[in-house]
Coordinates of C-alpha atoms in Angstrom, one line a residue:
Chain A
X1 CA -0.5 -0.2 -0.2
X2 CA 2.9 2.7 0.8
X3 CA 4.9 1.6 -1.9
X4 CA 1.1 2.6 -4.3
X5 CA 0.9 5.3 -2.7
X6 CA 4.4 6.4 -3.5
X7 CA 4.7 5.6 -7.0
X8 CA 1.6 7.4 -7.6
X9 CA 3.0 10.1 -6.3
X10 CA 5.4 10.0 -7.9
X11 CA 3.8 9.6 -11.1
X12 CA 1.4 13.1 -9.9
X13 CA 4.8 14.7 -10.4
X14 CA 5.5 13.3 -13.7
X15 CA 2.5 14.3 -14.6
X16 CA 2.1 17.8 -13.4
X17 CA 5.6 18.4 -15.4
X18 CA 4.3 17.3 -18.3
X19 CA 1.1 19.9 -18.0
X20 CA 4.0 22.7 -17.7
X21 CA 6.3 21.9 -19.7
X22 CA 2.4 21.5 -22.0
X23 CA 1.8 25.1 -21.1
X24 CA 5.1 26.4 -21.2
X25 CA 5.8 25.8 -25.0
X26 CA 2.4 26.1 -26.1
X27 CA 2.4 29.7 -24.4
X28 CA 6.1 30.4 -25.3
X29 CA 4.7 29.8 -29.4
X30 CA 1.0 32.1 -29.2
X31 CA 4.3 34.7 -29.9
X32 CA 6.3 37.1 -28.1
X33 CA 5.1 37.7 -24.3
X34 CA 6.5 41.3 -23.5
X35 CA 3.7 42.4 -27.0
X36 CA 1.0 43.6 -24.0
X37 CA 4.1 44.2 -21.8
X38 CA 5.3 47.5 -23.7
X39 CA 3.6 50.0 -24.9
X40 CA 2.6 49.9 -28.3
X41 CA 4.6 52.9 -29.6
X42 CA 7.7 51.0 -28.1
X43 CA 10.9 50.9 -30.2
X44 CA 12.8 47.7 -31.1
X45 CA 15.2 48.8 -28.8
X46 CA 13.1 48.8 -25.7
X47 CA 11.3 45.8 -26.6
X48 CA 15.0 44.4 -26.8
X49 CA 15.5 45.9 -23.7
X50 CA 12.4 44.4 -22.0
X51 CA 12.8 41.1 -23.4
X52 CA 16.2 40.8 -21.6
X53 CA 15.1 42.5 -18.3
X54 CA 11.9 39.8 -18.0
X55 CA 14.6 36.7 -19.4
X56 CA 12.9 36.3 -22.3
X57 CA 16.0 36.1 -24.9
X58 CA 17.3 33.1 -22.7
X59 CA 16.8 29.6 -24.9
X60 CA 13.6 28.0 -24.5
X61 CA 14.8 25.2 -22.0
X62 CA 16.8 27.3 -19.7
X63 CA 13.3 29.5 -18.9
X64 CA 11.7 26.2 -18.6
X65 CA 14.1 25.1 -16.3
X66 CA 14.2 28.6 -14.4
X67 CA 10.8 28.5 -14.1
X68 CA 11.1 24.5 -12.2
X69 CA 13.5 25.3 -10.0
X70 CA 11.9 28.8 -8.8
X71 CA 8.5 26.7 -9.1
X72 CA 10.2 24.3 -6.8
X73 CA 11.5 27.0 -4.7
X74 CA 7.7 28.5 -4.4
X75 CA 8.3 31.9 -6.8
X76 CA 6.7 31.9 -9.3
X77 CA 7.5 35.4 -11.1
X78 CA 6.0 38.5 -11.4
X79 CA 2.7 38.2 -13.5
X80 CA 3.7 40.9 -16.3
X81 CA -0.2 42.9 -16.3
X82 CA -0.3 43.0 -12.3
X83 CA 3.0 43.3 -11.5
X84 CA 2.9 41.3 -8.0
X85 CA 3.8 37.5 -7.6
X86 CA 1.4 35.6 -9.9
X87 CA 1.0 33.2 -7.3
X88 CA -0.3 36.0 -5.6
X89 CA -2.8 37.0 -8.0
X90 CA -4.2 33.3 -8.9
X91 CA -4.6 33.2 -5.1
X92 CA -6.8 35.5 -4.9
X93 CA -8.8 33.9 -7.4
X94 CA -9.1 30.8 -6.1
X95 CA -11.0 30.6 -3.1
X96 CA -13.9 32.0 -5.1
X97 CA -13.3 29.2 -8.1
X98 CA -13.2 26.9 -5.0
X99 CA -16.7 27.6 -3.8
X100 CA -18.0 27.0 -6.8
X101 CA -16.5 24.3 -7.7
X102 CA -16.8 22.3 -4.3
X103 CA -20.7 23.6 -4.5
X104 CA -21.3 21.7 -7.5
X105 CA -19.3 18.7 -6.1
X106 CA -22.1 18.5 -3.0
X107 CA -25.1 19.3 -4.8
X108 CA -24.3 17.0 -7.5
X109 CA -22.8 13.9 -4.8
X110 CA -25.7 15.0 -2.7
X111 CA -28.7 15.0 -4.6
X112 CA -27.7 12.5 -7.3
X113 CA -27.9 9.7 -4.5
X114 CA -31.1 9.8 -3.9
X115 CA -32.3 10.3 -7.3
X116 CA -30.2 7.3 -8.2
X117 CA -31.2 4.7 -5.7
X118 CA -35.3 6.6 -6.4
X119 CA -35.1 4.6 -9.7
X120 CA -33.0 1.8 -9.2
X121 CA -35.4 0.4 -6.4
X122 CA -38.6 1.7 -8.9
X123 CA -37.1 0.9 -11.4
X124 CA -39.6 0.5 -14.8
X125 CA -42.1 2.8 -12.7
X126 CA -43.0 5.8 -13.6
X127 CA -41.0 7.9 -10.8
X128 CA -38.4 6.4 -12.9
X129 CA -39.3 7.0 -16.0
X130 CA -39.9 10.2 -14.8
X131 CA -36.4 10.9 -12.9
X132 CA -34.6 9.7 -15.9
X133 CA -36.1 11.7 -18.4
X134 CA -35.1 14.6 -16.2
X135 CA -31.5 13.6 -16.1
X136 CA -31.3 13.1 -20.0
X137 CA -33.0 16.8 -20.5
X138 CA -30.0 17.7 -17.6
X139 CA -27.2 16.2 -19.5
X140 CA -27.8 18.1 -22.2
X141 CA -28.0 21.6 -21.6
X142 CA -25.1 24.3 -21.7
X143 CA -24.2 24.7 -18.1
X144 CA -24.1 28.3 -19.2
X145 CA -27.4 28.2 -21.4
X146 CA -28.8 27.2 -17.6
X147 CA -27.2 29.7 -16.1
X148 CA -28.7 32.3 -18.7
X149 CA -31.8 31.0 -18.0
X150 CA -31.7 31.2 -14.3
X151 CA -31.1 35.1 -14.6
X152 CA -33.6 36.1 -16.9
X153 CA -37.0 33.2 -14.8
X154 CA -35.4 34.0 -11.4
X155 CA -33.6 37.8 -11.1
X156 CA -34.7 39.5 -14.1
X157 CA -38.5 38.6 -14.2
X158 CA -38.9 37.1 -10.7
X159 CA -36.4 39.8 -8.6
X160 CA -35.6 37.0 -6.6
X161 CA -32.6 36.4 -6.5
X162 CA -29.3 38.5 -8.0
X163 CA -28.3 39.1 -11.3
X164 CA -24.6 38.6 -10.3
X165 CA -22.0 39.2 -8.1
X166 CA -20.4 38.0 -4.9
X167 CA -20.1 37.4 -1.4
X168 CA -16.4 35.8 -0.2
X169 CA -16.8 32.9 2.3
X170 CA -14.0 31.1 1.5
X171 CA -11.2 33.2 1.7
X172 CA -11.6 35.1 4.8
X173 CA -12.0 31.1 6.3
X174 CA -8.4 30.4 4.9
X175 CA -7.0 33.6 5.7
X176 CA -8.2 32.7 9.5
X177 CA -11.1 35.4 9.9
X178 CA -13.5 33.4 10.9
X179 CA -16.0 35.4 11.8
X180 CA -16.3 37.3 9.0
X181 CA -16.6 34.1 7.3
X182 CA -19.9 33.3 9.4
X183 CA -20.9 36.8 8.7
X184 CA -20.5 36.6 5.4
X185 CA -22.2 33.2 5.1
X186 CA -25.7 34.0 4.5
X187 CA -24.7 36.5 1.4
X188 CA -22.3 33.8 -0.1
X189 CA -24.7 31.6 -0.2
X190 CA -27.2 33.6 -1.9
X191 CA -25.2 34.5 -4.6
X192 CA -23.8 31.1 -4.9
X193 CA -26.9 29.6 -4.9
X194 CA -27.7 30.3 -9.4
X195 CA -24.3 29.2 -10.4
X196 CA -23.7 26.4 -8.3
X197 CA -27.1 24.9 -9.8
X198 CA -26.4 25.9 -13.3
X199 CA -22.8 24.3 -12.9
X200 CA -23.8 21.4 -11.0
X201 CA -27.2 20.6 -13.2
X202 CA -25.0 18.3 -15.6
X203 CA -23.4 16.4 -12.6
X204 CA -26.5 15.3 -11.2
X205 CA -27.8 14.2 -14.2
X206 CA -24.9 11.8 -14.5
X207 CA -24.0 10.9 -11.5
X208 CA -27.9 9.2 -10.9
X209 CA -27.6 7.9 -13.7
X210 CA -24.2 6.1 -13.1
X211 CA -25.8 5.4 -9.8
X212 CA -29.1 4.1 -10.4
X213 CA -27.1 1.6 -12.9
X214 CA -24.6 0.8 -10.3
X215 CA -27.3 0.3 -7.8
X216 CA -29.1 -2.1 -10.2
X217 CA -26.2 -4.0 -11.3
X218 CA -26.1 -4.5 -7.4
X219 CA -29.3 -6.3 -6.7
X220 CA -29.0 -8.6 -8.9
X221 CA -26.1 -10.0 -7.4
X222 CA -26.1 -13.3 -5.3
X223 CA -25.5 -12.0 -2.0
X224 CA -28.2 -9.9 -2.3
X225 CA -30.8 -12.2 -2.9
X226 CA -29.1 -14.5 -0.2
X227 CA -29.5 -11.6 1.9
X228 CA -33.6 -11.0 1.0
X229 CA -33.8 -14.5 1.6
X230 CA -31.9 -14.7 5.1
X231 CA -35.3 -12.4 5.8
X232 CA -33.1 -8.8 6.0
X233 CA -35.8 -6.1 5.5
X234 CA -35.5 -4.2 2.6
X235 CA -33.8 -0.9 3.9
X236 CA -30.8 -3.1 5.8
X237 CA -30.2 -5.0 2.1
X238 CA -30.3 -1.4 0.4
X239 CA -28.2 0.3 2.9
X240 CA -25.5 -2.6 3.7
X241 CA -25.4 -5.3 0.6
X242 CA -26.2 -3.1 -2.3
X243 CA -25.4 0.4 -1.9
X244 CA -21.6 0.2 -0.1
X245 CA -20.5 -2.4 -3.2
X246 CA -22.5 0.3 -5.7
X247 CA -20.1 2.2 -4.7
X248 CA -16.7 1.6 -5.7
X249 CA -18.0 2.6 -9.6
X250 CA -19.7 5.7 -8.5
X251 CA -16.7 6.9 -6.0
X252 CA -14.8 7.0 -9.7
X253 CA -16.2 8.8 -12.1
X254 CA -17.1 11.2 -8.8
X255 CA -13.8 12.1 -9.0
X256 CA -13.3 12.4 -13.1
X257 CA -16.8 14.5 -12.1
X258 CA -14.4 17.1 -10.6
X259 CA -12.9 18.1 -13.6
X260 CA -15.9 18.1 -15.7
X261 CA -17.1 20.4 -13.2
X262 CA -14.0 22.6 -13.5
X263 CA -14.6 22.7 -17.2
X264 CA -18.3 24.1 -16.2
X265 CA -17.5 26.4 -13.8
X266 CA -14.6 28.3 -16.0
X267 CA -17.7 29.3 -18.4
X268 CA -20.2 29.8 -16.0
X269 CA -17.9 32.3 -13.5
X270 CA -18.1 34.1 -17.3
X271 CA -21.8 34.2 -17.2
X272 CA -21.9 35.2 -13.6
X273 CA -19.1 37.5 -13.6
X274 CA -17.7 35.3 -10.8
X275 CA -14.3 37.0 -9.7
X276 CA -12.8 33.6 -9.8
X277 CA -9.6 31.7 -12.3
X278 CA -11.3 30.9 -15.3
X279 CA -11.8 34.5 -16.1
X280 CA -8.2 35.4 -14.4
X281 CA -6.7 32.7 -17.1
X282 CA -8.5 33.5 -20.4
X283 CA -7.1 36.4 -19.9
X284 CA -4.2 36.0 -19.0
X285 CA -4.2 34.2 -21.7
X286 CA -4.8 36.6 -24.4
X287 CA -2.4 39.2 -23.0
X288 CA 0.5 36.8 -23.0
X289 CA 1.4 36.8 -19.3
X290 CA 3.7 33.5 -18.7
X291 CA 4.4 33.3 -15.5
X292 CA 0.2 34.2 -14.8
X293 CA -0.7 31.4 -16.9
X294 CA 2.1 29.3 -15.7
X295 CA 0.6 29.2 -12.4
X296 CA -2.5 28.9 -12.5
X297 CA -2.8 25.9 -14.7
X298 CA -0.1 24.5 -12.3
X299 CA -2.3 24.9 -8.9
X300 CA -6.0 23.5 -11.4
X301 CA -3.6 20.8 -12.5
X302 CA -2.7 19.6 -9.3
X303 CA -6.5 20.0 -8.1
X304 CA -7.1 17.4 -10.7
X305 CA -4.6 15.5 -10.3
X306 CA -5.4 15.6 -6.0
X307 CA -9.0 14.2 -6.5
X308 CA -8.2 11.5 -8.9
X309 CA -5.7 10.1 -6.3
X310 CA -7.9 10.3 -3.9
X311 CA -10.3 7.9 -6.1
X312 CA -7.5 5.9 -6.0
X313 CA -6.7 5.6 -2.6
X314 CA -10.9 5.2 -2.0
X315 CA -11.0 2.1 -3.5
X316 CA -8.6 0.1 -1.3
X317 CA -10.5 1.0 1.8
X318 CA -14.3 0.5 0.4
X319 CA -13.7 -3.0 -0.9
X320 CA -10.8 -4.2 1.2
X321 CA -10.7 -6.8 -1.1
X322 CA -8.8 -4.7 -4.1
X323 CA -5.3 -4.7 -3.2
X324 CA -3.3 -1.7 -4.4
X325 CA 0.6 -2.6 -5.4
Chain B
X1 CA -40.1 -19.8 -74.3
X2 CA -43.3 -20.4 -76.0
X3 CA -46.7 -18.5 -75.4
X4 CA -48.4 -21.5 -75.6
X5 CA -46.1 -23.2 -72.9
X6 CA -49.4 -23.6 -69.7
X7 CA -47.8 -22.4 -66.3
X8 CA -47.8 -24.4 -63.7
X9 CA -50.5 -25.2 -61.6
X10 CA -50.3 -23.4 -58.0
X11 CA -49.1 -26.0 -55.7
X12 CA -52.3 -26.7 -53.6
X13 CA -52.2 -25.1 -50.2
X14 CA -51.0 -28.1 -47.4
X15 CA -51.3 -27.2 -43.3
X16 CA -48.2 -28.1 -43.9
X17 CA -47.0 -25.7 -46.3
X18 CA -48.4 -22.9 -44.9
X19 CA -46.3 -23.8 -41.2
X20 CA -43.7 -23.9 -43.4
X21 CA -44.2 -20.7 -44.7
X22 CA -44.7 -19.8 -41.3
X23 CA -41.8 -20.9 -40.1
X24 CA -39.5 -19.5 -42.3
X25 CA -41.3 -15.9 -41.8
X26 CA -40.4 -16.0 -38.3
X27 CA -36.6 -17.6 -38.4
X28 CA -35.8 -15.9 -41.5
X29 CA -32.2 -14.6 -41.4
X30 CA -33.7 -9.9 -40.8
X31 CA -31.1 -7.7 -42.1
X32 CA -29.0 -5.5 -40.2
X33 CA -31.5 -2.9 -41.7
X34 CA -34.8 -4.6 -40.2
X35 CA -33.1 -5.3 -37.0
X36 CA -32.1 -1.9 -36.5
X37 CA -35.6 -0.6 -37.2
X38 CA -37.6 -2.6 -35.5
X39 CA -35.0 -2.2 -32.6
X40 CA -35.7 1.3 -32.9
X41 CA -39.5 1.6 -33.5
X42 CA -39.8 -0.5 -30.5
X43 CA -38.2 1.8 -28.0
X44 CA -40.2 4.9 -29.4
X45 CA -37.7 7.9 -28.3
X46 CA -35.0 6.8 -30.8
X47 CA -37.3 7.7 -33.8
X48 CA -38.2 11.0 -32.3
X49 CA -34.4 11.5 -32.1
X50 CA -33.6 10.1 -35.2
X51 CA -36.7 12.3 -37.1
X52 CA -35.1 15.6 -34.7
X53 CA -31.3 14.9 -35.8
X54 CA -32.8 14.6 -39.7
X55 CA -34.4 17.7 -38.9
X56 CA -31.1 19.5 -37.9
X57 CA -28.7 18.2 -40.9
X58 CA -31.1 19.6 -43.3
X59 CA -30.4 22.4 -42.0
X60 CA -26.9 22.2 -41.8
X61 CA -26.8 21.0 -45.2
X62 CA -29.5 23.3 -47.0
X63 CA -29.2 26.4 -44.4
X64 CA -29.0 28.7 -47.5
X65 CA -32.7 27.5 -48.8
X66 CA -34.4 27.4 -45.7
X67 CA -32.6 30.6 -43.9
X68 CA -35.6 33.4 -44.7
X69 CA -33.0 35.7 -44.3
X70 CA -29.4 36.8 -44.7
X71 CA -28.2 35.8 -41.2
X72 CA -25.7 38.6 -41.0
X73 CA -28.2 41.3 -42.4
X74 CA -28.0 44.0 -40.4
X75 CA -31.5 46.2 -40.0
X76 CA -31.3 49.0 -37.4
X77 CA -35.0 50.0 -38.1
X78 CA -35.6 46.5 -36.5
X79 CA -33.4 45.7 -33.9
X80 CA -34.7 43.8 -30.9
X81 CA -38.3 42.7 -31.9
X82 CA -39.4 39.6 -30.5
X83 CA -41.0 36.7 -32.2
X84 CA -43.3 36.7 -34.0
X85 CA -44.3 41.3 -34.2
X86 CA -45.7 42.4 -37.1
X87 CA -44.0 44.3 -39.8
X88 CA -45.2 47.7 -41.4
X89 CA -47.5 45.6 -43.9
X90 CA -48.7 43.7 -40.7
X91 CA -47.6 40.9 -41.8
X92 CA -45.3 38.4 -39.4
X93 CA -41.6 38.7 -40.3
X94 CA -39.7 37.4 -37.8
X95 CA -41.0 34.4 -36.4
X96 CA -37.7 34.0 -34.0
X97 CA -37.1 37.4 -33.3
X98 CA -34.7 39.8 -33.7
X99 CA -31.1 40.6 -32.3
X100 CA -29.3 44.0 -30.9
X101 CA -28.7 44.7 -34.6
X102 CA -31.8 43.8 -35.9
X103 CA -30.0 40.4 -37.3
X104 CA -32.8 38.0 -37.9
X105 CA -32.7 35.1 -34.6
X106 CA -34.0 32.4 -37.0
X107 CA -31.9 32.6 -40.0
X108 CA -29.1 32.4 -37.2
X109 CA -30.6 29.4 -35.6
X110 CA -30.7 27.4 -38.6
X111 CA -27.2 28.7 -39.9
X112 CA -25.5 27.8 -36.3
X113 CA -26.7 24.2 -36.8
X114 CA -23.6 24.0 -39.7
X115 CA -21.1 24.7 -37.0
X116 CA -22.5 22.3 -34.4
X117 CA -23.3 19.7 -37.0
X118 CA -19.6 19.9 -39.1
X119 CA -17.5 20.5 -36.1
X120 CA -19.4 17.6 -33.8
X121 CA -18.5 15.0 -36.5
X122 CA -15.2 16.5 -38.0
X123 CA -14.2 16.3 -33.9
X124 CA -15.7 13.0 -33.6
X125 CA -14.1 11.3 -36.3
X126 CA -10.5 13.0 -35.7
X127 CA -10.1 11.9 -32.1
X128 CA -11.6 9.0 -32.3
X129 CA -9.2 7.6 -35.2
X130 CA -5.9 9.2 -33.4
X131 CA -7.0 7.5 -30.1
X132 CA -8.1 4.5 -31.2
X133 CA -5.0 3.7 -33.3
X134 CA -2.5 4.9 -30.2
X135 CA -4.6 2.5 -27.9
X136 CA -4.4 -0.5 -30.4
X137 CA -0.3 -0.2 -30.4
X138 CA -0.3 1.1 -26.9
X139 CA -2.0 -2.1 -26.2
X140 CA -1.1 -4.7 -28.7
X141 CA 3.4 -3.6 -28.5
X142 CA 3.4 -2.6 -25.1
X143 CA 6.4 -2.1 -23.3
X144 CA 8.0 1.6 -23.8
X145 CA 5.3 2.7 -26.6
X146 CA 2.5 1.9 -24.1
X147 CA 4.2 3.9 -21.7
X148 CA 4.3 6.7 -23.3
X149 CA 1.3 6.7 -25.0
X150 CA -0.1 5.8 -21.9
X151 CA 1.8 8.5 -19.7
X152 CA 0.6 11.2 -22.4
X153 CA -3.0 10.5 -21.5
X154 CA -2.6 11.2 -17.9
X155 CA -1.3 14.6 -18.4
X156 CA -3.9 15.2 -20.6
X157 CA -6.3 14.3 -18.3
X158 CA -4.7 16.3 -15.6
X159 CA -5.4 19.5 -18.1
X160 CA -8.4 21.0 -17.6
X161 CA -9.5 20.9 -21.3
X162 CA -11.2 24.2 -21.2
X163 CA -7.6 25.8 -20.5
X164 CA -5.9 23.7 -23.2
X165 CA -8.5 24.6 -25.5
X166 CA -8.5 28.3 -24.5
X167 CA -4.3 28.3 -25.1
X168 CA -4.9 26.1 -28.5
X169 CA -7.6 28.6 -30.0
X170 CA -5.1 32.2 -28.4
X171 CA -2.3 30.6 -30.7
X172 CA -3.5 28.6 -33.3
X173 CA -6.3 31.6 -33.9
X174 CA -10.0 32.1 -35.0
X175 CA -11.1 29.5 -37.7
X176 CA -13.6 26.2 -38.3
X177 CA -10.8 24.0 -38.5
X178 CA -8.3 25.3 -35.7
X179 CA -11.8 23.8 -33.9
X180 CA -12.2 21.2 -34.4
X181 CA -8.6 20.2 -34.3
X182 CA -8.4 21.7 -30.5
X183 CA -11.7 19.5 -29.7
X184 CA -10.6 16.5 -31.7
X185 CA -7.5 16.2 -29.3
X186 CA -9.7 17.2 -26.2
X187 CA -11.1 13.4 -27.2
X188 CA -8.8 10.7 -28.0
X189 CA -7.8 9.7 -24.4
X190 CA -10.9 8.2 -23.7
X191 CA -10.5 6.2 -27.3
X192 CA -7.5 5.9 -26.6
X193 CA -7.6 3.8 -23.4
X194 CA -11.0 2.0 -24.6
X195 CA -9.1 1.1 -27.1
X196 CA -6.3 0.1 -26.0
X197 CA -8.2 -2.5 -22.8
X198 CA -10.3 -4.3 -25.1
X199 CA -7.0 -4.7 -27.3
X200 CA -5.3 -6.4 -24.6
X201 CA -8.0 -9.0 -24.3
X202 CA -8.5 -9.5 -28.0
X203 CA -4.4 -10.6 -28.4
X204 CA -4.6 -13.3 -26.4
X205 CA -7.1 -14.9 -28.0
X206 CA -6.8 -17.6 -30.3
X207 CA -7.7 -16.3 -33.4
X208 CA -4.9 -13.9 -33.4
X209 CA -3.0 -16.3 -32.7
X210 CA -3.9 -18.2 -35.6
X211 CA -3.6 -15.3 -37.7
X212 CA -0.1 -15.2 -36.9
X213 CA 0.7 -18.6 -37.1
X214 CA -0.6 -18.3 -40.9
X215 CA 2.5 -16.0 -41.0
X216 CA 0.5 -12.4 -41.4
X217 CA 2.7 -9.0 -40.1
X218 CA 2.5 -7.1 -37.0
X219 CA 0.5 -4.7 -39.0
X220 CA -1.8 -6.7 -40.8
X221 CA -2.4 -8.5 -37.4
X222 CA -3.5 -5.2 -35.6
X223 CA -5.9 -3.4 -38.4
X224 CA -7.3 -6.4 -40.3
X225 CA -7.3 -9.3 -37.2
X226 CA -7.9 -7.0 -33.8
X227 CA -9.5 -3.0 -35.0
X228 CA -12.5 -4.6 -36.7
X229 CA -13.4 -6.7 -33.1
X230 CA -12.6 -4.0 -30.8
X231 CA -14.9 -1.6 -32.6
X232 CA -18.2 -1.5 -31.3
X233 CA -17.3 0.2 -28.1
X234 CA -15.5 2.4 -29.4
X235 CA -18.9 3.4 -32.2
X236 CA -21.1 3.7 -28.7
X237 CA -18.4 5.7 -26.8
X238 CA -18.6 8.2 -30.3
X239 CA -22.4 8.1 -30.6
X240 CA -22.6 10.2 -27.2
X241 CA -19.0 12.0 -27.6
X242 CA -20.4 13.5 -30.5
X243 CA -23.4 15.3 -27.9
X244 CA -20.3 16.1 -25.7
X245 CA -18.5 17.9 -28.7
X246 CA -21.3 19.6 -29.9
X247 CA -21.4 20.8 -26.0
X248 CA -18.1 22.0 -25.8
X249 CA -17.6 24.0 -28.7
X250 CA -20.7 25.5 -27.5
X251 CA -18.8 26.9 -24.3
X252 CA -16.0 28.1 -26.9
X253 CA -18.1 29.9 -29.1
X254 CA -19.5 31.1 -25.7
X255 CA -16.3 32.2 -24.4
X256 CA -15.5 34.1 -28.3
X257 CA -12.5 31.4 -29.0
X258 CA -13.2 29.6 -32.2
X259 CA -14.9 30.6 -35.4
X260 CA -15.3 34.2 -36.5
X261 CA -17.8 37.0 -35.6
X262 CA -19.5 36.0 -39.0
X263 CA -20.1 33.1 -38.9
X264 CA -22.8 32.2 -37.0
X265 CA -22.6 29.9 -33.8
X266 CA -25.2 28.8 -31.3
X267 CA -22.9 29.1 -28.1
X268 CA -22.1 33.1 -30.0
X269 CA -25.6 34.1 -30.1
X270 CA -25.8 32.9 -26.7
X271 CA -23.3 34.7 -25.3
X272 CA -24.4 37.8 -27.1
X273 CA -27.7 37.6 -25.8
X274 CA -26.2 38.5 -22.0
X275 CA -26.1 41.3 -22.7
X276 CA -29.5 41.8 -23.1
X277 CA -30.7 39.7 -21.1
X278 CA -31.7 42.6 -18.0
X279 CA -33.5 44.4 -21.0
X280 CA -35.6 41.4 -20.8
X281 CA -34.8 40.3 -23.9
X282 CA -35.9 36.3 -23.7
X283 CA -35.8 35.1 -27.3
X284 CA -32.0 35.4 -27.9
X285 CA -30.9 33.7 -25.1
X286 CA -33.8 30.8 -25.8
X287 CA -34.3 29.7 -28.9
X288 CA -30.4 29.2 -29.5
X289 CA -30.1 27.4 -26.1
X290 CA -32.9 25.1 -26.8
X291 CA -31.8 24.6 -30.5
X292 CA -28.6 23.2 -28.4
X293 CA -30.6 20.8 -26.1
X294 CA -32.7 19.1 -28.0
X295 CA -29.9 17.7 -30.7
X296 CA -28.2 17.3 -27.4
X297 CA -31.2 15.2 -26.4
X298 CA -31.4 14.1 -29.4
X299 CA -27.5 12.6 -29.7
X300 CA -27.4 11.2 -25.9
X301 CA -30.9 9.1 -27.1
X302 CA -29.6 7.3 -29.7
X303 CA -26.6 6.8 -28.0
X304 CA -28.5 5.5 -24.6
X305 CA -30.3 2.8 -27.3
X306 CA -26.8 2.3 -29.8
X307 CA -25.1 1.0 -26.5
X308 CA -28.6 -1.2 -25.7
X309 CA -28.9 -2.5 -29.2
X310 CA -25.1 -2.7 -30.1
X311 CA -23.2 -3.6 -27.0
X312 CA -25.5 -4.9 -24.3
X313 CA -22.6 -5.3 -22.3
X314 CA -21.4 -1.7 -21.6
X315 CA -25.1 -1.1 -20.5
X316 CA -24.5 0.8 -17.0
X317 CA -21.0 1.2 -17.0
X318 CA -21.2 4.6 -17.3
X319 CA -19.2 5.2 -20.0
X320 CA -19.6 7.5 -22.8
X321 CA -21.0 10.2 -20.8

């Protein structure tokens, strides 16, 4: 087990290195990073001077290794557009993205379980049919469109919800200002609600379909028949025998969901003017802000890889028969 | 044959021959088309999906003939007309209304089908093709090739697709083919992983051994012997994947990436609608979104049916979604 974790962690390092290399190469292929840095009337000499000052005149591999060594020491370099350390710029925005992603992840998981289990136990009935039709529709709507529809209906027509905006909750919490976080909480939830639901509808639909089929698969197994035959009540059969075993395939997909969610979050942030990393990266790429793009991508891919790692380790926990080597 | 020859007398109808005929009909080998249609009709929903997709495909192909107006024609006196509004002659001129520059929404929705369909099919073709070949190679050759290909896949999986797409499209610039390329690259990993897993199974089968004993080249074994036997799950995945790619394309167009402004796409229409939402111009946001949703629902329904029809083993595996 320990060996497995160490191997997985090493692999994670390889993967993150690969991600940085790819990002590094592609952003440099995009053109001269100083193009947007110096004023548009700058002469060729001034441009060259800026390039030398920022170190962009060095060979690419030197720049890349320089970036890596600095990264290892926690130094990400200054953002070209914000002129402060890129790490700070990204971390300033990260809590808002996390709020949306974690909120979406939790709500999609919590809502999907009852739907999936209900549909599986009522297989073939109207309930099952309606729920699965809803899931099919939910899976076919772009999250950003759903966001627009929410704004149109709840904010513009009914005037129940704010059109856009954000109250910070995680940021004060991370910075240790718990009082402020708690006072902000009601407002934060109010602003979070529409974007969160927009982001999670796709995942709710996908997860509930998956949970339904995983539970159905397990209900066919002999040990469920045995459990029923020995007179256990249906509740015990479902909870102790069926659902626990159905969890393994579900957990895999839940972790992968995190990736899908993050994709949706980046687009949905635009709809609700959410001050997250998505919009930041988008602008940073457009302005060729090399340090900022690299930092954001490294941090986001850590999130990704971390979620997958947790899923892998969960297997052994959920099913002791799976021995990780 | 002379005309004077008498026609053969009809066989007397006996109980036995009727029974025989019935048996023949029952056990007659159905053609693939017959089996497909009867299974589809039985499931009902796929028929609706096929009809809708045919309509959308017709819109895409004959957009120039079907659209009532030029999708880019600006009418400064007819901006933000709601659906079914009358013109000065008292006729309904804009069935789905107009946008903030007076462009006809219906025409733009019809034209938008082009990009969605073309990009969806082309990107899945590209990603599916490349992914299958790489997965097949990784699974069959194993060793170094397997390591390299699967690590590449891991790296890509650790990379939020939308970031990758934003970067690539900024570098490559606007254009339908660039969009296809980026979305195609985004898909290969799924196909590679499934192709690899299936190849690992098929590689050990006797028929592969037999072909090898006959002296077939490795190349021939991979592409003529194994490939046809791993195609079914890949086709099922592809049918869902088209839906996914259409959603991704819409997201990218929504962010203003992909095709030039002059090409109407559903995603870009939604992006433009955002500024008009507060003024209550709901039609700008509703219709392109419905077009996306119905197209994607139809593809998903079709994919579901195809999975059950082609490969019941996959049912409930959660793959391809």
